[in-house]
PDB file of C-alpha atoms in Angstrom:
ATOM      1  CA  MET A 513     152.101  32.538 152.267  1.00 47.00           C
ATOM      2  CA  LEU A 514     151.037  34.756 149.344  1.00 44.00           C
ATOM      3  CA  LYS A 515     147.427  34.730 150.580  1.00 45.00           C
ATOM      4  CA  LEU A 516     148.551  35.756 154.079  1.00 40.00           C
ATOM      5  CA  THR A 517     150.724  38.586 152.688  1.00 41.00           C
ATOM      6  CA  THR A 518     147.846  39.827 150.477  1.00 38.00           C
ATOM      7  CA  ALA A 519     145.421  39.742 153.411  1.00 40.00           C
ATOM      8  CA  ILE A 520     147.872  41.718 155.591  1.00 39.00           C
ATOM      9  CA  LEU A 521     148.428  44.291 152.825  1.00 37.00           C
ATOM     10  CA  LEU A 522     144.668  44.738 152.363  1.00 36.00           C
ATOM     11  CA  LEU A 523     144.140  45.231 156.089  1.00 36.00           C
ATOM     12  CA  LEU A 524     146.968  47.753 156.325  1.00 37.00           C
ATOM     13  CA  SER A 525     145.724  49.671 153.295  1.00 37.00           C
ATOM     14  CA  ALA A 526     142.157  50.049 154.552  1.00 38.00           C
ATOM     15  CA  ASN A 527     141.664  53.379 156.234  1.00 36.00           C
ATOM     16  CA  ASP A 528     138.551  55.003 157.674  1.00 34.00           C
ATOM     17  CA  GLY A 529     136.133  52.507 156.114  1.00 33.00           C
ATOM     18  CA  ASP A 530     138.025  51.983 152.852  1.00 33.00           C
ATOM     19  CA  CYS A 531     138.028  48.366 151.930  1.00 31.00           C
ATOM     20  CA  CYS A 532     140.235  47.731 148.935  1.00 29.00           C
ATOM     21  CA  PHE A 533     143.069  49.109 146.836  1.00 29.00           C
ATOM     22  CA  GLY A 534     141.854  51.567 144.238  1.00 29.00           C
ATOM     23  CA  GLN A 535     138.439  52.194 145.779  1.00 28.00           C
ATOM     24  CA  ARG A 536     139.304  55.192 147.866  1.00 31.00           C
ATOM     25  CA  SER A 537     137.339  58.291 146.804  1.00 34.00           C
ATOM     26  CA  GLN A 538     139.282  61.162 145.344  1.00 37.00           C
ATOM     27  CA  THR A 539     137.945  63.596 147.900  1.00 38.00           C
ATOM     28  CA  ARG A 540     139.011  61.419 150.820  1.00 40.00           C
ATOM     29  CA  ALA A 541     142.412  60.958 149.215  1.00 40.00           C
ATOM     30  CA  ALA A 542     142.621  64.743 148.743  1.00 43.00           C
ATOM     31  CA  ASP A 543     141.722  65.187 152.386  1.00 43.00           C
ATOM     32  CA  ARG A 544     144.567  62.872 153.395  1.00 41.00           C
ATOM     33  CA  ARG A 545     146.984  64.644 150.999  1.00 42.00           C
ATOM     34  CA  GLY A 546     146.539  67.763 153.028  1.00 45.00           C
ATOM     35  CA  ILE A 547     144.109  70.160 151.387  1.00 48.00           C
ATOM     36  CA  ARG A 548     143.597  71.274 154.959  1.00 43.00           C
ATOM     37  CA  LYS A 549     147.271  72.402 154.982  1.00 46.00           C
ATOM     38  CA  SER A 550     147.136  73.791 151.483  1.00 43.00           C
ATOM     39  CA  ASP A 551     150.225  74.871 149.649  1.00 46.00           C
ATOM     40  CA  THR A 552     148.253  77.534 147.770  1.00 53.00           C
ATOM     41  CA  LYS A 553     148.084  81.185 148.702  1.00 74.00           C
ATOM     42  CA  LEU A 554     145.109  82.355 150.840  1.00 84.00           C
ATOM     43  CA  MET A 555     143.031  84.856 148.867  1.00 87.00           C
ATOM     44  CA  ARG A 556     140.744  87.330 150.666  1.00 91.00           C
ATOM     45  CA  LEU A 557     137.368  87.530 148.954  1.00 90.00           C
ATOM     46  CA  ASN A 558     135.872  90.626 150.539  1.00 88.00           C
ATOM     47  CA  SER A 559     137.435  94.053 150.984  1.00 87.00           C
ATOM     48  CA  PRO A 560     137.282  95.775 154.379  1.00 83.00           C
ATOM     49  CA  GLY A 561     134.435  98.272 154.533  1.00 82.00           C
ATOM     50  CA  GLN A 562     132.940  97.140 151.211  1.00 87.00           C
ATOM     51  CA  ARG A 563     129.520  95.572 150.760  1.00 90.00           C
ATOM     52  CA  PHE A 564     130.308  94.025 147.378  1.00 91.00           C
ATOM     53  CA  THR A 565     133.596  92.692 145.993  1.00 90.00           C
ATOM     54  CA  ALA A 566     134.075  90.892 142.690  1.00 88.00           C
ATOM     55  CA  THR A 567     137.121  88.802 141.883  1.00 88.00           C
ATOM     56  CA  HIS A 568     137.539  88.063 138.173  1.00 84.00           C
ATOM     57  CA  GLY A 569     139.686  85.735 136.122  1.00 87.00           C
ATOM     58  CA  ILE A 570     140.319  82.939 138.617  1.00 91.00           C
ATOM     59  CA  GLN A 571     141.910  80.020 136.794  1.00 92.00           C
ATOM     60  CA  LEU A 572     142.685  76.495 137.959  1.00 92.00           C
ATOM     61  CA  LYS A 573     143.579  73.272 136.216  1.00 96.00           C
ATOM     62  CA  ALA A 574     141.580  70.117 136.910  1.00 95.00           C
ATOM     63  CA  GLY A 575     142.465  68.811 140.395  1.00 94.00           C
ATOM     64  CA  GLN A 576     143.901  72.132 141.652  1.00 95.00           C
ATOM     65  CA  HIS A 577     142.399  74.068 144.529  1.00 95.00           C
ATOM     66  CA  GLN A 578     142.385  77.597 145.894  1.00 94.00           C
ATOM     67  CA  ASN A 579     141.894  78.594 149.507  1.00 96.00           C
ATOM     68  CA  MET A 580     140.034  81.841 150.206  1.00 95.00           C
ATOM     69  CA  ILE A 581     138.799  83.729 153.246  1.00 95.00           C
ATOM     70  CA  PHE A 582     135.743  85.911 153.814  1.00 95.00           C
ATOM     71  CA  VAL A 583     136.104  88.095 156.920  1.00 95.00           C
ATOM     72  CA  VAL A 584     132.992  89.188 158.813  1.00 95.00           C
ATOM     73  CA  ASP A 585     134.244  92.087 160.962  1.00 93.00           C
ATOM     74  CA  ARG A 586     130.927  93.537 162.120  1.00 92.00           C
ATOM     75  CA  ASP A 587     128.161  92.275 164.374  1.00 92.00           C
ATOM     76  CA  ASP A 588     125.273  93.834 162.412  1.00 94.00           C
ATOM     77  CA  VAL A 589     125.631  91.826 159.177  1.00 94.00           C
ATOM     78  CA  ARG A 590     122.270  90.806 157.709  1.00 96.00           C
ATOM     79  CA  TYR A 591     123.765  88.134 155.479  1.00 96.00           C
ATOM     80  CA  MET A 592     126.951  87.131 153.730  1.00 96.00           C
ATOM     81  CA  SER A 593     126.909  85.595 150.282  1.00 96.00           C
ATOM     82  CA  VAL A 594     129.489  84.118 147.920  1.00 96.00           C
ATOM     83  CA  SER A 595     128.556  83.358 144.314  1.00 94.00           C
ATOM     84  CA  ALA A 596     130.765  81.801 141.647  1.00 92.00           C
ATOM     85  CA  ASN A 597     130.220  81.325 137.918  1.00 88.00           C
ATOM     86  CA  ILE A 598     131.982  81.343 134.563  1.00 86.00           C
ATOM     87  CA  ALA A 599     130.096  84.017 132.632  1.00 73.00           C
ATOM     88  CA  LEU A 600     131.290  83.174 129.146  1.00 73.00           C
ATOM     89  CA  ARG A 601     128.925  82.728 126.202  1.00 65.00           C
ATOM     90  CA  GLY A 602     127.970  79.115 125.820  1.00 66.00           C
ATOM     91  CA  THR A 603     129.113  77.942 129.274  1.00 72.00           C
ATOM     92  CA  LEU A 604     125.842  78.569 131.144  1.00 73.00           C
ATOM     93  CA  GLY A 605     128.015  79.325 134.176  1.00 73.00           C
ATOM     94  CA  ALA A 606     129.752  75.945 134.094  1.00 86.00           C
ATOM     95  CA  PRO A 607     128.885  74.934 137.705  1.00 86.00           C
ATOM     96  CA  ASP A 608     129.962  71.362 136.909  1.00 88.00           C
ATOM     97  CA  LYS A 609     133.612  72.446 136.613  1.00 90.00           C
ATOM     98  CA  TYR A 610     134.210  73.267 140.276  1.00 93.00           C
ATOM     99  CA  ASP A 611     133.079  72.750 143.869  1.00 95.00           C
ATOM    100  CA  LEU A 612     133.034  75.377 146.649  1.00 96.00           C
ATOM    101  CA  PHE A 613     133.096  74.563 150.384  1.00 98.00           C
ATOM    102  CA  LEU A 614     132.932  76.841 153.471  1.00 97.00           C
ATOM    103  CA  LYS A 615     133.947  76.388 157.081  1.00 97.00           C
ATOM    104  CA  LYS A 616     134.020  78.928 159.895  1.00 97.00           C
ATOM    105  CA  ASN A 617     137.386  79.568 161.673  1.00 95.00           C
ATOM    106  CA  SER A 618     139.370  76.852 159.864  1.00 95.00           C
ATOM    107  CA  PRO A 619     140.007  75.704 156.284  1.00 96.00           C
ATOM    108  CA  PRO A 620     137.440  73.237 154.906  1.00 97.00           C
ATOM    109  CA  THR A 621     138.100  70.012 153.051  1.00 96.00           C
ATOM    110  CA  PRO A 622     135.715  68.083 150.767  1.00 96.00           C
ATOM    111  CA  ILE A 623     134.977  65.913 153.805  1.00 96.00           C
ATOM    112  CA  HIS A 624     135.026  68.443 156.667  1.00 97.00           C
ATOM    113  CA  TYR A 625     133.016  71.604 155.920  1.00 97.00           C
ATOM    114  CA  ASP A 626     130.069  73.550 157.309  1.00 97.00           C
ATOM    115  CA  THR A 627     128.436  74.365 153.984  1.00 96.00           C
ATOM    116  CA  LYS A 628     128.802  73.295 150.362  1.00 96.00           C
ATOM    117  CA  ALA A 629     127.734  75.651 147.585  1.00 96.00           C
ATOM    118  CA  THR A 630     124.441  74.871 145.846  1.00 93.00           C
ATOM    119  CA  VAL A 631     123.654  75.440 142.191  1.00 90.00           C
ATOM    120  CA  THR A 632     121.266  78.312 141.451  1.00 89.00           C
ATOM    121  CA  ALA A 633     119.944  79.751 138.198  1.00 85.00           C
ATOM    122  CA  ALA A 634     119.358  83.360 137.106  1.00 85.00           C
ATOM    123  CA  GLU A 635     118.646  85.260 133.910  1.00 77.00           C
ATOM    124  CA  SER A 636     121.841  85.841 131.948  1.00 68.00           C
ATOM    125  CA  TYR A 637     123.234  88.606 129.757  1.00 68.00           C
ATOM    126  CA  VAL A 638     125.312  86.010 127.880  1.00 61.00           C
ATOM    127  CA  GLY A 639     122.544  83.488 127.225  1.00 65.00           C
ATOM    128  CA  SER A 640     119.161  82.340 128.427  1.00 77.00           C
ATOM    129  CA  VAL A 641     120.307  81.236 131.906  1.00 82.00           C
ATOM    130  CA  LEU A 642     123.395  81.512 134.054  1.00 81.00           C
ATOM    131  CA  TYR A 643     124.046  78.816 136.672  1.00 83.00           C
ATOM    132  CA  SER A 644     126.152  79.675 139.699  1.00 89.00           C
ATOM    133  CA  ARG A 645     127.367  77.932 142.824  1.00 92.00           C
ATOM    134  CA  ASP A 646     126.188  79.951 145.844  1.00 95.00           C
ATOM    135  CA  ILE A 647     126.632  80.022 149.569  1.00 96.00           C
ATOM    136  CA  THR A 648     124.494  82.371 151.721  1.00 96.00           C
ATOM    137  CA  ILE A 649     124.649  82.656 155.480  1.00 96.00           C
ATOM    138  CA  PRO A 650     121.964  84.737 157.216  1.00 97.00           C
ATOM    139  CA  LYS A 651     123.154  86.792 160.205  1.00 97.00           C
ATOM    140  CA  PRO A 652     126.708  85.377 160.307  1.00 96.00           C
ATOM    141  CA  ALA A 653     128.701  85.749 163.498  1.00 96.00           C
ATOM    142  CA  GLN A 654     131.908  87.756 163.347  1.00 96.00           C
ATOM    143  CA  GLY A 655     134.915  85.719 162.327  1.00 95.00           C
ATOM    144  CA  ASN A 656     136.842  84.188 159.448  1.00 96.00           C
ATOM    145  CA  TYR A 657     134.918  82.069 156.957  1.00 97.00           C
ATOM    146  CA  HIS A 658     137.333  79.894 154.994  1.00 97.00           C
ATOM    147  CA  LEU A 659     136.419  78.702 151.498  1.00 97.00           C
ATOM    148  CA  LEU A 660     137.876  75.971 149.364  1.00 96.00           C
ATOM    149  CA  LEU A 661     137.481  76.073 145.581  1.00 95.00           C
ATOM    150  CA  ILE A 662     138.309  72.778 143.837  1.00 96.00           C
ATOM    151  CA  ALA A 663     138.505  72.474 140.068  1.00 94.00           C
ATOM    152  CA  ARG A 664     136.814  69.336 138.696  1.00 94.00           C
ATOM    153  CA  GLU A 665     137.786  70.490 135.176  1.00 93.00           C
ATOM    154  CA  SER A 666     140.148  73.236 134.055  1.00 93.00           C
ATOM    155  CA  PHE A 667     138.729  76.747 133.771  1.00 90.00           C
ATOM    156  CA  SER A 668     140.201  80.148 133.107  1.00 87.00           C
ATOM    157  CA  ASP A 669     137.674  82.834 133.876  1.00 87.00           C
ATOM    158  CA  LEU A 670     135.774  82.177 137.127  1.00 90.00           C
ATOM    159  CA  LEU A 671     134.053  85.150 138.713  1.00 90.00           C
ATOM    160  CA  ILE A 672     133.450  85.134 142.444  1.00 94.00           C
ATOM    161  CA  THR A 673     131.344  87.819 144.067  1.00 93.00           C
ATOM    162  CA  ALA A 674     131.317  88.369 147.823  1.00 95.00           C
ATOM    163  CA  ILE A 675     128.523  90.306 149.497  1.00 95.00           C
ATOM    164  CA  MET A 676     128.318  91.352 153.115  1.00 95.00           C
ATOM    165  CA  ASP A 677     125.031  93.173 153.643  1.00 94.00           C
ATOM    166  CA  TYR A 678     124.738  95.456 156.668  1.00 91.00           C
ATOM    167  CA  PRO A 679     122.708  98.580 157.530  1.00 89.00           C
ATOM    168  CA  HIS A 680     123.663 101.731 155.687  1.00 80.00           C
ATOM    169  CA  ASN A 681     125.289 104.532 157.695  1.00 70.00           C
ATOM    170  CA  GLN A 682     122.764 107.350 158.172  1.00 50.00           C
ATOM    171  CA  THR A 683     125.129 109.846 156.554  1.00 48.00           C
ATOM    172  CA  GLU A 684     125.903 107.648 153.573  1.00 47.00           C
ATOM    173  CA  ASN A 685     124.222 108.505 150.305  1.00 42.00           C
ATOM    174  CA  ASN A 686     122.229 105.415 149.313  1.00 47.00           C
ATOM    175  CA  LEU A 687     122.994 106.096 145.633  1.00 44.00           C
ATOM    176  CA  SER A 688     126.724 105.894 146.127  1.00 47.00           C
ATOM    177  CA  LEU A 689     127.279 102.334 147.326  1.00 52.00           C
ATOM    178  CA  GLN A 690     130.880 101.364 147.745  1.00 53.00           C
ATOM    179  CA  TYR A 691     132.172  98.746 145.260  1.00 51.00           C
ATOM    180  CA  SER A 692     135.566  97.111 144.936  1.00 49.00           C
ATOM    181  CA  TYR A 693     136.791  95.122 141.949  1.00 51.00           C
ATOM    182  CA  THR A 694     139.889  92.959 142.135  1.00 49.00           C
TER     183      THR A 694
END
């Protein structure tokens, strides 16, 4: 009887290819817990009419997440880009502390997304190299691009830059680009 009960419990616990208790991946469990229907506030990354927006001081504890949105409201955008790093001396950008996912028109999850950020390297003013997690989309269609930031480890000073590159207005002075800092 005990073997039958154990077998039934194992069958009932298996879900979407999971085979045993305790072997479900954290990301799949997070997906089932409802990251899609997040209880966190939706943060807009880019400012209307601005080519470049920087958001400083984002902090999350390990396991927490933040939903964000990048709005493409023009049809002449050359590319959109989101870059994230922790620019503190000694961290080298700390790309291992977080993941960043993007999906057009609906919130992503670690399982269901269109694009996952890749690690890139650049020269750094706080050390020899600064690693970032970046997403770039050439010629994006108009719409809402949802992003999901998940903290693998706690952090307190994440910087996210959002760029939406489009042709300059003929009357705009090329030396006075518009910037917004939040």
